[in-house]
mmCIF file of C-alpha atoms (C1' of nucleotides) in Angstrom:
data_model
loop_
_atom_site.group_PDB
_atom_site.id
_atom_site.type_symbol
_atom_site.label_atom_id
_atom_site.label_comp_id
_atom_site.label_asym_id
_atom_site.label_seq_id
_atom_site.Cartn_x
_atom_site.Cartn_y
_atom_site.Cartn_z
ATOM 1 C CA MET A 149 -0.047 -0.043 0.032
ATOM 2 C CA LYS A 150 2.742 2.466 0.747
ATOM 3 C CA SER A 151 5.547 2.520 -1.678
ATOM 4 C CA VAL A 152 9.341 2.847 -1.467
ATOM 5 C CA GLN A 153 8.738 5.744 -3.760
ATOM 6 C CA PHE A 154 6.761 7.479 -0.971
ATOM 7 C CA ALA A 155 9.495 7.259 1.617
ATOM 8 C CA GLN A 156 12.016 8.544 -0.963
ATOM 9 C CA ASN A 157 9.844 11.436 -1.864
ATOM 10 C CA LYS A 158 9.524 12.290 1.734
ATOM 11 C CA MET A 159 13.209 12.314 2.314
ATOM 12 C CA SER A 160 13.820 14.430 -0.707
ATOM 13 C CA ARG A 161 11.271 17.030 0.390
ATOM 14 C CA PHE A 162 12.681 17.112 3.808
ATOM 15 C CA GLU A 163 16.245 17.616 2.682
ATOM 16 C CA GLN A 164 15.113 20.239 0.204
ATOM 17 C CA LEU A 165 13.255 22.144 3.008
ATOM 18 C CA CYS A 166 16.294 21.767 5.291
ATOM 19 C CA ARG A 167 18.624 23.391 2.617
ATOM 20 C CA GLN A 168 16.081 26.184 1.904
ATOM 21 C CA HIS A 169 15.554 27.061 5.489
ATOM 22 C CA GLY A 170 19.194 26.476 6.660
ATOM 23 C CA ILE A 171 17.861 23.583 9.112
ATOM 24 C CA PRO A 172 20.733 21.299 10.069
ATOM 25 C CA LEU A 173 20.273 17.943 8.558
ATOM 26 C CA THR A 174 21.294 15.618 11.369
ATOM 27 C CA VAL A 175 21.743 11.912 11.361
ATOM 28 C CA GLN A 176 18.895 11.712 13.924
ATOM 29 C CA ARG A 177 16.528 13.689 11.845
ATOM 30 C CA ARG A 178 17.146 11.694 8.835
ATOM 31 C CA ILE A 179 16.818 8.282 10.380
ATOM 32 C CA ILE A 180 13.800 9.295 12.378
ATOM 33 C CA LEU A 181 11.973 10.518 9.430
ATOM 34 C CA GLU A 182 12.940 7.509 7.429
ATOM 35 C CA SER A 183 11.633 5.177 9.919
ATOM 36 C CA ILE A 184 8.353 6.792 10.182
ATOM 37 C CA ALA A 185 7.982 7.217 6.246
ATOM 38 C CA VAL A 186 8.548 3.479 5.927
ATOM 39 C CA ARG A 187 6.146 2.302 8.411
ATOM 40 C CA GLU A 188 2.538 1.420 7.659
ATOM 41 C CA ASP A 189 1.154 2.339 11.023
ATOM 42 C CA HIS A 190 0.942 5.566 13.125
ATOM 43 C CA PRO A 191 3.616 5.172 15.741
ATOM 44 C CA THR A 192 3.751 6.937 19.017
ATOM 45 C CA ALA A 193 6.995 8.746 20.006
ATOM 46 C CA ASP A 194 7.941 5.718 21.997
ATOM 47 C CA GLN A 195 7.382 3.353 19.193
ATOM 48 C CA VAL A 196 9.570 5.598 17.019
ATOM 49 C CA PHE A 197 12.242 5.614 19.611
ATOM 50 C CA GLU A 198 12.052 1.686 19.757
ATOM 51 C CA GLY A 199 12.307 1.339 16.082
ATOM 52 C CA VAL A 200 15.304 3.784 15.724
ATOM 53 C CA SER A 201 17.273 3.105 18.701
ATOM 54 C CA ASN A 202 18.616 -0.138 16.983
ATOM 55 C CA LYS A 203 20.011 1.798 14.078
ATOM 56 C CA LEU A 204 21.320 4.650 16.306
ATOM 57 C CA PRO A 205 22.506 3.420 19.659
ATOM 58 C CA GLY A 206 22.660 6.082 22.297
ATOM 59 C CA LEU A 207 19.743 7.943 20.834
ATOM 60 C CA SER A 208 17.851 9.804 23.411
ATOM 61 C CA ARG A 209 14.043 9.660 23.853
ATOM 62 C CA THR A 210 14.132 13.340 24.252
ATOM 63 C CA THR A 211 15.568 13.673 20.833
ATOM 64 C CA VAL A 212 12.891 11.702 19.262
ATOM 65 C CA TYR A 213 10.269 14.081 20.830
ATOM 66 C CA ARG A 214 12.173 17.158 19.655
ATOM 67 C CA VAL A 215 12.822 15.743 16.174
ATOM 68 C CA LEU A 216 9.190 14.833 15.819
ATOM 69 C CA GLU A 217 8.239 18.291 16.771
ATOM 70 C CA THR A 218 10.564 19.794 14.260
ATOM 71 C CA LEU A 219 9.234 17.416 11.506
ATOM 72 C CA VAL A 220 5.635 18.463 12.372
ATOM 73 C CA ASN A 221 6.536 22.183 12.142
ATOM 74 C CA MET A 222 8.144 21.666 8.789
ATOM 75 C CA GLY A 223 4.964 20.001 7.685
ATOM 76 C CA VAL A 224 6.669 16.772 6.736
ATOM 77 C CA VAL A 225 4.885 14.843 9.352
ATOM 78 C CA HIS A 226 1.270 15.040 10.783
ATOM 79 C CA LYS A 227 0.745 14.893 14.553
ATOM 80 C CA ALA A 228 -2.452 13.142 15.379
ATOM 81 C CA SER A 229 -3.646 13.800 18.924
ATOM 82 C CA HIS A 230 -6.777 15.556 17.909
ATOM 83 C CA LEU A 231 -8.066 16.748 21.194
ATOM 84 C CA GLY A 232 -4.835 17.613 22.934
ATOM 85 C CA SER A 233 -2.914 15.781 25.576
ATOM 86 C CA ALA A 234 -5.758 15.250 28.124
ATOM 87 C CA ALA A 235 -8.953 13.247 27.555
ATOM 88 C CA ARG A 236 -12.219 15.261 27.402
ATOM 89 C CA TYR A 237 -15.689 14.442 28.602
ATOM 90 C CA ASP A 238 -18.719 15.151 26.735
ATOM 91 C CA PRO A 239 -22.392 14.691 28.127
ATOM 92 C CA ASN A 240 -23.582 14.515 24.521
ATOM 93 C CA THR A 241 -23.727 10.752 23.654
ATOM 94 C CA GLU A 242 -25.359 11.109 20.413
ATOM 95 C CA ARG A 243 -23.400 11.114 17.174
ATOM 96 C CA HIS A 244 -22.011 14.580 16.768
ATOM 97 C CA HIS A 245 -18.908 16.148 15.599
ATOM 98 C CA HIS A 246 -16.288 18.504 17.040
ATOM 99 C CA LEU A 247 -14.615 21.819 16.265
ATOM 100 C CA THR A 248 -11.246 22.438 17.886
ATOM 101 C CA CYS A 249 -9.669 25.825 17.972
ATOM 102 C CA VAL A 250 -6.045 25.555 16.907
ATOM 103 C CA SER A 251 -5.294 28.666 18.894
ATOM 104 C CA CYS A 252 -7.075 28.349 22.204
ATOM 105 C CA HIS A 253 -7.710 24.469 22.020
ATOM 106 C CA ARG A 254 -11.280 24.993 22.983
ATOM 107 C CA VAL A 255 -13.565 22.179 21.743
ATOM 108 C CA MET A 256 -17.051 22.791 20.584
ATOM 109 C CA ASP A 257 -19.901 20.533 19.304
ATOM 110 C CA LEU A 258 -21.238 20.740 15.779
ATOM 111 C CA GLU A 259 -24.619 19.239 15.149
ATOM 112 C CA GLU A 260 -24.904 18.954 11.295
ATOM 113 C CA LYS A 261 -27.376 16.552 10.020
ATOM 114 C CA SER A 262 -25.741 16.024 6.781
ATOM 115 C CA LEU A 263 -22.683 14.730 8.564
ATOM 116 C CA SER A 264 -24.474 12.284 10.878
ATOM 117 C CA SER A 265 -25.268 9.772 8.098
ATOM 118 C CA LEU A 266 -22.319 9.604 5.962
ATOM 119 C CA ARG A 267 -22.333 6.923 3.165
ATOM 120 C CA PHE A 268 -19.023 5.091 2.389
ATOM 121 C CA SER A 269 -18.604 2.524 -0.365
ATOM 122 C CA HIS A 270 -19.245 -0.157 2.140
ATOM 123 C CA SER A 271 -20.089 -0.262 5.802
ATOM 124 C CA LYS A 272 -16.860 -2.074 6.039
ATOM 125 C CA ALA A 273 -13.663 -0.383 4.978
ATOM 126 C CA GLY A 274 -11.603 -3.340 3.801
ATOM 127 C CA ASP A 275 -11.765 -5.884 6.646
ATOM 128 C CA PHE A 276 -12.435 -3.205 9.252
ATOM 129 C CA GLU A 277 -15.799 -3.384 10.980
ATOM 130 C CA ILE A 278 -16.993 0.145 11.473
ATOM 131 C CA LEU A 279 -18.906 0.806 14.784
ATOM 132 C CA ASP A 280 -19.071 4.452 14.721
ATOM 133 C CA TYR A 281 -17.445 7.636 13.413
ATOM 134 C CA SER A 282 -17.158 11.272 13.992
ATOM 135 C CA VAL A 283 -15.820 14.372 12.019
ATOM 136 C CA HIS A 284 -13.255 16.442 13.565
ATOM 137 C CA PHE A 285 -12.762 20.017 12.323
ATOM 138 C CA SER A 286 -9.809 22.252 13.165
ATOM 139 C CA GLY A 287 -9.531 25.960 12.650
ATOM 140 C CA TYR A 288 -10.160 29.258 14.530
ATOM 141 C CA CYS A 289 -13.101 29.690 16.991
ATOM 142 C CA GLY A 290 -14.827 33.213 16.721
ATOM 143 C CA GLU A 291 -12.805 34.928 19.337
ATOM 144 C CA CYS A 292 -9.445 33.701 18.125
ATOM 145 C CA ALA A 293 -10.353 34.384 14.509
ATOM 146 C CA LYS A 294 -10.559 38.032 15.422
ATOM 147 C CA LYS A 295 -7.438 38.064 17.475
ATOM 148 C CA THR A 296 -5.469 36.148 14.731
ATOM 149 C CA LYS A 297 -6.618 38.153 11.847
ATOM 150 C CA LYS A 298 -3.839 38.608 9.467
ATOM 151 C CA ARG A 299 -1.344 37.031 11.590
ATOM 152 C CA VAL A 300 0.764 33.964 11.148
ATOM 153 C CA PRO A 301 -0.614 31.208 13.454
ATOM 154 C CA LEU A 302 2.861 30.191 14.380
ATOM 155 C CA GLU A 303 4.758 30.893 17.583
ATOM 156 C CA GLU A 304 2.024 32.562 19.701
ATOM 157 C CA MET B 129 -27.856 25.978 22.885
ATOM 158 C CA LYS B 130 -27.843 23.670 25.658
ATOM 159 C CA SER B 131 -31.093 23.624 27.770
ATOM 160 C CA VAL B 132 -31.686 23.256 31.425
ATOM 161 C CA GLN B 133 -33.847 20.474 30.180
ATOM 162 C CA PHE B 134 -30.844 18.574 28.765
ATOM 163 C CA ALA B 135 -29.212 18.483 32.133
ATOM 164 C CA GLN B 136 -32.387 17.407 33.956
ATOM 165 C CA ASN B 137 -32.844 14.597 31.513
ATOM 166 C CA LYS B 138 -29.278 13.398 32.017
ATOM 167 C CA MET B 139 -29.621 13.319 35.712
ATOM 168 C CA SER B 140 -33.019 11.453 35.464
ATOM 169 C CA ARG B 141 -31.561 8.854 33.191
ATOM 170 C CA PHE B 142 -28.564 8.491 35.288
ATOM 171 C CA GLU B 143 -30.501 8.012 38.488
ATOM 172 C CA GLN B 144 -32.641 5.470 36.673
ATOM 173 C CA LEU B 145 -29.731 3.550 35.507
ATOM 174 C CA CYS B 146 -28.253 3.545 38.942
ATOM 175 C CA ARG B 147 -31.405 1.997 40.449
ATOM 176 C CA GLN B 148 -31.756 -0.522 37.664
ATOM 177 C CA HIS B 149 -28.127 -1.850 38.205
ATOM 178 C CA GLY B 150 -27.853 -1.148 41.839
ATOM 179 C CA ILE B 151 -25.152 1.312 41.454
ATOM 180 C CA PRO B 152 -24.705 3.524 44.475
ATOM 181 C CA LEU B 153 -25.895 6.984 43.821
ATOM 182 C CA THR B 154 -23.168 9.046 45.673
ATOM 183 C CA VAL B 155 -23.118 12.813 46.071
ATOM 184 C CA GLN B 156 -19.822 12.777 44.162
ATOM 185 C CA ARG B 157 -21.383 11.063 41.179
ATOM 186 C CA ARG B 158 -24.304 13.357 41.118
ATOM 187 C CA ILE B 159 -22.502 16.479 41.396
ATOM 188 C CA ILE B 160 -19.777 15.621 38.831
ATOM 189 C CA LEU B 161 -22.383 14.511 36.326
ATOM 190 C CA GLU B 162 -24.371 17.612 36.800
ATOM 191 C CA SER B 163 -21.298 19.821 36.356
ATOM 192 C CA ILE B 164 -20.611 18.174 33.078
ATOM 193 C CA ALA B 165 -24.267 18.238 31.853
ATOM 194 C CA VAL B 166 -24.421 21.943 32.503
ATOM 195 C CA ARG B 167 -21.238 23.022 30.813
ATOM 196 C CA GLU B 168 -21.091 24.004 27.163
ATOM 197 C CA ASP B 169 -17.470 22.872 26.675
ATOM 198 C CA HIS B 170 -15.778 19.522 26.816
ATOM 199 C CA PRO B 171 -13.867 19.687 29.935
ATOM 200 C CA THR B 172 -10.836 17.499 30.820
ATOM 201 C CA ALA B 173 -10.933 15.672 34.070
ATOM 202 C CA ASP B 174 -8.829 18.351 35.629
ATOM 203 C CA GLN B 175 -11.316 20.972 34.541
ATOM 204 C CA VAL B 176 -14.076 18.983 35.971
ATOM 205 C CA PHE B 177 -12.317 18.815 39.155
ATOM 206 C CA GLU B 178 -11.751 22.547 39.199
ATOM 207 C CA GLY B 179 -15.368 23.207 38.718
ATOM 208 C CA VAL B 180 -16.605 20.836 41.297
ATOM 209 C CA SER B 181 -14.103 21.191 44.147
ATOM 210 C CA ASN B 182 -15.761 24.456 44.980
ATOM 211 C CA LYS B 183 -19.090 22.703 45.681
ATOM 212 C CA LEU B 184 -17.685 19.679 47.280
ATOM 213 C CA PRO B 185 -14.418 20.676 49.249
ATOM 214 C CA GLY B 186 -12.142 17.749 49.936
ATOM 215 C CA LEU B 187 -13.113 15.995 46.700
ATOM 216 C CA SER B 188 -10.221 14.016 45.336
ATOM 217 C CA ARG B 189 -8.812 14.345 41.782
ATOM 218 C CA THR B 190 -8.766 10.580 41.779
ATOM 219 C CA THR B 191 -12.522 10.387 42.398
ATOM 220 C CA VAL B 192 -13.155 12.530 39.536
ATOM 221 C CA TYR B 193 -11.226 10.089 37.290
ATOM 222 C CA ARG B 194 -12.982 7.168 38.755
ATOM 223 C CA VAL B 195 -16.566 8.738 38.487
ATOM 224 C CA LEU B 196 -15.811 9.841 34.986
ATOM 225 C CA GLU B 197 -14.895 6.253 34.107
ATOM 226 C CA THR B 198 -17.968 5.014 35.712
ATOM 227 C CA LEU B 199 -20.230 7.544 33.817
ATOM 228 C CA VAL B 200 -18.529 6.541 30.555
ATOM 229 C CA ASN B 201 -19.182 2.863 31.179
ATOM 230 C CA MET B 202 -22.849 3.630 31.988
ATOM 231 C CA GLY B 203 -23.055 5.377 28.652
ATOM 232 C CA VAL B 204 -24.108 8.664 30.167
ATOM 233 C CA VAL B 205 -20.923 10.534 29.169
ATOM 234 C CA HIS B 206 -18.746 10.337 26.241
ATOM 235 C CA LYS B 207 -15.000 10.097 26.499
ATOM 236 C CA ALA B 208 -13.240 11.812 23.603
ATOM 237 C CA SER B 209 -9.569 10.985 23.389
ATOM 238 C CA HIS B 210 -9.761 9.493 19.992
ATOM 239 C CA LEU B 211 -6.382 8.125 19.380
ATOM 240 C CA GLY B 212 -5.445 7.081 22.825
ATOM 241 C CA SER B 213 -3.290 8.500 25.542
ATOM 242 C CA ALA B 214 0.010 8.902 23.480
ATOM 243 C CA ALA B 215 0.233 11.127 20.418
ATOM 244 C CA ARG B 216 0.721 9.540 17.069
ATOM 245 C CA TYR B 217 2.825 10.506 14.120
ATOM 246 C CA ASP B 218 1.849 10.085 10.491
ATOM 247 C CA PRO B 219 3.897 10.675 7.456
ATOM 248 C CA ASN B 220 0.851 11.197 5.357
ATOM 249 C CA THR B 221 0.275 14.911 5.406
ATOM 250 C CA GLU B 222 -2.663 14.840 2.780
ATOM 251 C CA ARG B 223 -6.231 14.919 3.893
ATOM 252 C CA HIS B 224 -7.050 11.377 4.904
ATOM 253 C CA HIS B 225 -8.939 9.636 7.611
ATOM 254 C CA HIS B 226 -8.342 7.279 10.431
ATOM 255 C CA LEU B 227 -9.758 3.874 11.578
ATOM 256 C CA THR B 228 -8.917 3.057 15.172
ATOM 257 C CA CYS B 229 -9.493 -0.476 16.450
ATOM 258 C CA VAL B 230 -11.253 -0.289 19.721
ATOM 259 C CA SER B 231 -9.724 -3.519 20.775
ATOM 260 C CA CYS B 232 -6.065 -3.404 19.952
ATOM 261 C CA HIS B 233 -5.876 0.329 19.490
ATOM 262 C CA ARG B 234 -4.202 0.119 16.103
ATOM 263 C CA VAL B 235 -4.576 3.170 13.908
ATOM 264 C CA MET B 236 -4.954 2.746 10.182
ATOM 265 C CA ASP B 237 -5.312 5.199 7.295
ATOM 266 C CA LEU B 238 -8.469 5.309 5.118
ATOM 267 C CA GLU B 239 -8.238 7.015 1.789
ATOM 268 C CA GLU B 240 -11.762 7.446 0.634
ATOM 269 C CA LYS B 241 -12.310 10.081 -1.974
ATOM 270 C CA SER B 242 -15.889 10.670 -1.076
ATOM 271 C CA LEU B 243 -14.889 11.842 2.235
ATOM 272 C CA SER B 244 -12.205 14.160 1.143
ATOM 273 C CA SER B 245 -14.513 16.862 -0.066
ATOM 274 C CA LEU B 246 -17.408 16.988 2.370
ATOM 275 C CA ARG B 247 -19.743 19.700 1.924
ATOM 276 C CA PHE B 248 -21.115 21.567 4.948
ATOM 277 C CA SER B 249 -23.854 24.124 4.970
ATOM 278 C CA HIS B 250 -21.235 26.755 5.033
ATOM 279 C CA SER B 251 -17.370 26.822 5.071
ATOM 280 C CA LYS B 252 -17.958 28.345 8.429
ATOM 281 C CA ALA B 253 -19.857 26.561 11.136
ATOM 282 C CA GLY B 254 -21.342 29.623 12.970
ATOM 283 C CA ASP B 255 -18.210 31.926 13.594
ATOM 284 C CA PHE B 256 -15.889 29.057 13.422
ATOM 285 C CA GLU B 257 -13.376 29.295 10.706
ATOM 286 C CA ILE B 258 -12.621 25.825 9.468
ATOM 287 C CA LEU B 259 -9.132 25.099 8.154
ATOM 288 C CA ASP B 260 -9.272 21.284 7.914
ATOM 289 C CA TYR B 261 -11.108 18.217 9.080
ATOM 290 C CA SER B 262 -10.832 14.472 9.198
ATOM 291 C CA VAL B 263 -13.161 11.675 9.882
ATOM 292 C CA HIS B 264 -12.416 9.276 12.616
ATOM 293 C CA PHE B 265 -13.875 5.657 12.578
ATOM 294 C CA SER B 266 -13.861 3.292 15.363
ATOM 295 C CA GLY B 267 -14.569 -0.266 15.272
ATOM 296 C CA TYR B 268 -12.739 -3.507 14.900
ATOM 297 C CA CYS B 269 -9.751 -4.301 12.711
ATOM 298 C CA GLY B 270 -9.719 -7.429 10.675
ATOM 299 C CA GLU B 271 -7.761 -9.501 13.127
ATOM 300 C CA CYS B 272 -9.803 -8.341 16.341
ATOM 301 C CA ALA B 273 -13.060 -8.801 14.448
ATOM 302 C CA LYS B 274 -12.198 -12.414 14.272
ATOM 303 C CA LYS B 275 -11.156 -12.905 17.755
ATOM 304 C CA THR B 276 -13.964 -10.968 19.085
ATOM 305 C CA LYS B 277 -16.611 -12.718 17.080
ATOM 306 C CA LYS B 278 -19.580 -13.183 19.309
ATOM 307 C CA ARG B 279 -17.959 -11.827 22.360
ATOM 308 C CA VAL B 280 -18.893 -8.929 24.515
ATOM 309 C CA PRO B 281 -16.242 -6.242 23.960
ATOM 310 C CA LEU B 282 -15.984 -5.479 27.669
ATOM 311 C CA GLU B 283 -13.569 -6.419 30.314
ATOM 312 C CA GLU B 284 -10.905 -8.172 28.021
ATOM 313 C "C1'" DC C 89 -24.258 -4.916 57.951
ATOM 314 C "C1'" DT C 90 -21.742 -5.504 53.896
ATOM 315 C "C1'" DC C 91 -19.360 -3.569 50.093
ATOM 316 C "C1'" DC C 92 -18.389 -0.397 47.048
ATOM 317 C "C1'" DG C 93 -16.760 4.263 46.626
ATOM 318 C "C1'" DT C 94 -13.768 7.578 48.332
ATOM 319 C "C1'" DG C 95 -9.509 9.956 49.841
ATOM 320 C "C1'" DC C 96 -4.615 10.060 50.227
ATOM 321 C "C1'" DA C 97 -0.288 9.054 48.582
ATOM 322 C "C1'" DA C 98 2.519 6.943 45.537
ATOM 323 C "C1'" DA C 99 3.530 5.005 41.079
ATOM 324 C "C1'" DA C 100 3.168 4.811 36.227
ATOM 325 C "C1'" DG C 101 3.157 6.577 31.575
ATOM 326 C "C1'" DG C 102 3.911 10.557 28.323
ATOM 327 C "C1'" DT C 103 6.166 14.956 27.386
ATOM 328 C "C1'" DT C 104 8.814 18.971 28.524
ATOM 329 C "C1'" DT C 105 12.772 21.637 30.119
ATOM 330 C "C1'" DG C 106 17.782 23.225 31.889
ATOM 331 C "C1'" DC C 107 22.270 22.652 31.105
ATOM 332 C "C1'" DA C 108 26.619 21.157 29.253
ATOM 333 C "C1'" DC C 109 28.671 19.241 25.119
ATOM 334 C "C1'" DT C 110 28.842 17.726 20.203
ATOM 335 C "C1'" DG C 111 28.235 18.057 15.482
ATOM 336 C "C1'" DG C 112 26.426 20.300 11.145
ATOM 337 C "C1'" DT C 113 26.894 24.381 8.101
ATOM 338 C "C1'" DA D 66 33.944 28.840 14.773
ATOM 339 C "C1'" DC D 67 29.294 29.494 15.675
ATOM 340 C "C1'" DC D 68 24.995 28.217 16.861
ATOM 341 C "C1'" DA D 69 21.581 24.719 16.761
ATOM 342 C "C1'" DG D 70 20.898 19.919 17.943
ATOM 343 C "C1'" DT D 71 21.627 16.407 21.213
ATOM 344 C "C1'" DG D 72 22.019 13.582 25.555
ATOM 345 C "C1'" DC D 73 21.076 13.198 30.306
ATOM 346 C "C1'" DA D 74 18.480 14.047 34.350
ATOM 347 C "C1'" DA D 75 15.062 16.029 36.522
ATOM 348 C "C1'" DA D 76 10.554 18.217 36.346
ATOM 349 C "C1'" DC D 77 5.711 18.129 34.894
ATOM 350 C "C1'" DC D 78 1.266 16.752 33.670
ATOM 351 C "C1'" DT D 79 -2.156 13.219 33.141
ATOM 352 C "C1'" DT D 80 -3.932 8.975 34.839
ATOM 353 C "C1'" DT D 81 -3.755 4.669 37.471
ATOM 354 C "C1'" DT D 82 -3.107 1.851 41.616
ATOM 355 C "C1'" DG D 83 -2.840 0.124 46.852
ATOM 356 C "C1'" DC D 84 -4.828 0.580 51.036
ATOM 357 C "C1'" DA D 85 -7.638 2.009 54.931
ATOM 358 C "C1'" DC D 86 -11.876 4.313 56.145
ATOM 359 C "C1'" DG D 87 -16.784 5.766 55.597
ATOM 360 C "C1'" DG D 88 -21.295 5.993 53.451
ATOM 361 C "C1'" DA D 89 -25.109 3.920 50.328
ATOM 362 C "C1'" DG D 90 -27.950 0.038 49.693
#
DNA sequence: CTCCGTGCAAAAGGTTTGCACTGGT
DNA sequence: ACCAGTGCAAACCTTTTGCACGGAG
């Protein structure tokens, strides 16, 4: 499903970005990115560490975290922890969807009928048996949209 | 947006469930559920604690966690921490969607064109400025579907 | 009266930070 | 050579666990 091509493209784009922005291209960064690009799953930082520490003995867990953050900031890797570090509790047990403000991290409900009965090709995606789903939107909430008007949403 | 009615219904259903299943109806449970039912946001356990400890001095953070888990198991409250406790990293930076196995917690990609250009009533939901979205599916992956066939997916 | 629920403290993840040193440009 | 990146240890935040006590059924 994922080709060698994919990993190679990833690396090329990464190296290109590094040169463009004068970001040091360290062994750690190269190996960590490669290890993610090759995998089929969505590893946690710790799983990345496990997978890489063989090839790079002495690698620090801390570095894995820092490199991952760098890669995310560069847009080369996507960090999926949609609702932040802490779990959130919601009294609404009906199917509904969420809006998360990328600035203040507030989470709001979205009741949109058109989203509550999505159709997919099959009720099964491959051999995966779907029980439920929800749509997660990210963006700026009303307040933050004002504040952030015409500002780069980086380094608040 | 959320009515007093809603909170009252929540409480009634909760009390009913407790009686049905012989679950002790403690002050802590009542107050914690009420505090969530009344809120508009999706508080973290800690935020719940903050909000409740005024009304119930001496309340333990631990109890909040335990009560929340109980409420989730009773189906009265929904826990949203979609991808588990640890953040996950994904080399695929294109818009795509996720399948999470509720049994083994594996996360897989889903490339489904029909989901990649959802239409909503407006590109803005209220005053929320949407930047991106993704659909999160939960269910059983192929392997776990076999194992779990005809078994209650509770208390592994 | 019997248990389950609670509180406290301590442990167990996951992630971040301070500081000195090393390595890329 | 300079500065950013790295390693180590310790701190921090979120959540879980063990044990003794007290309140709900």
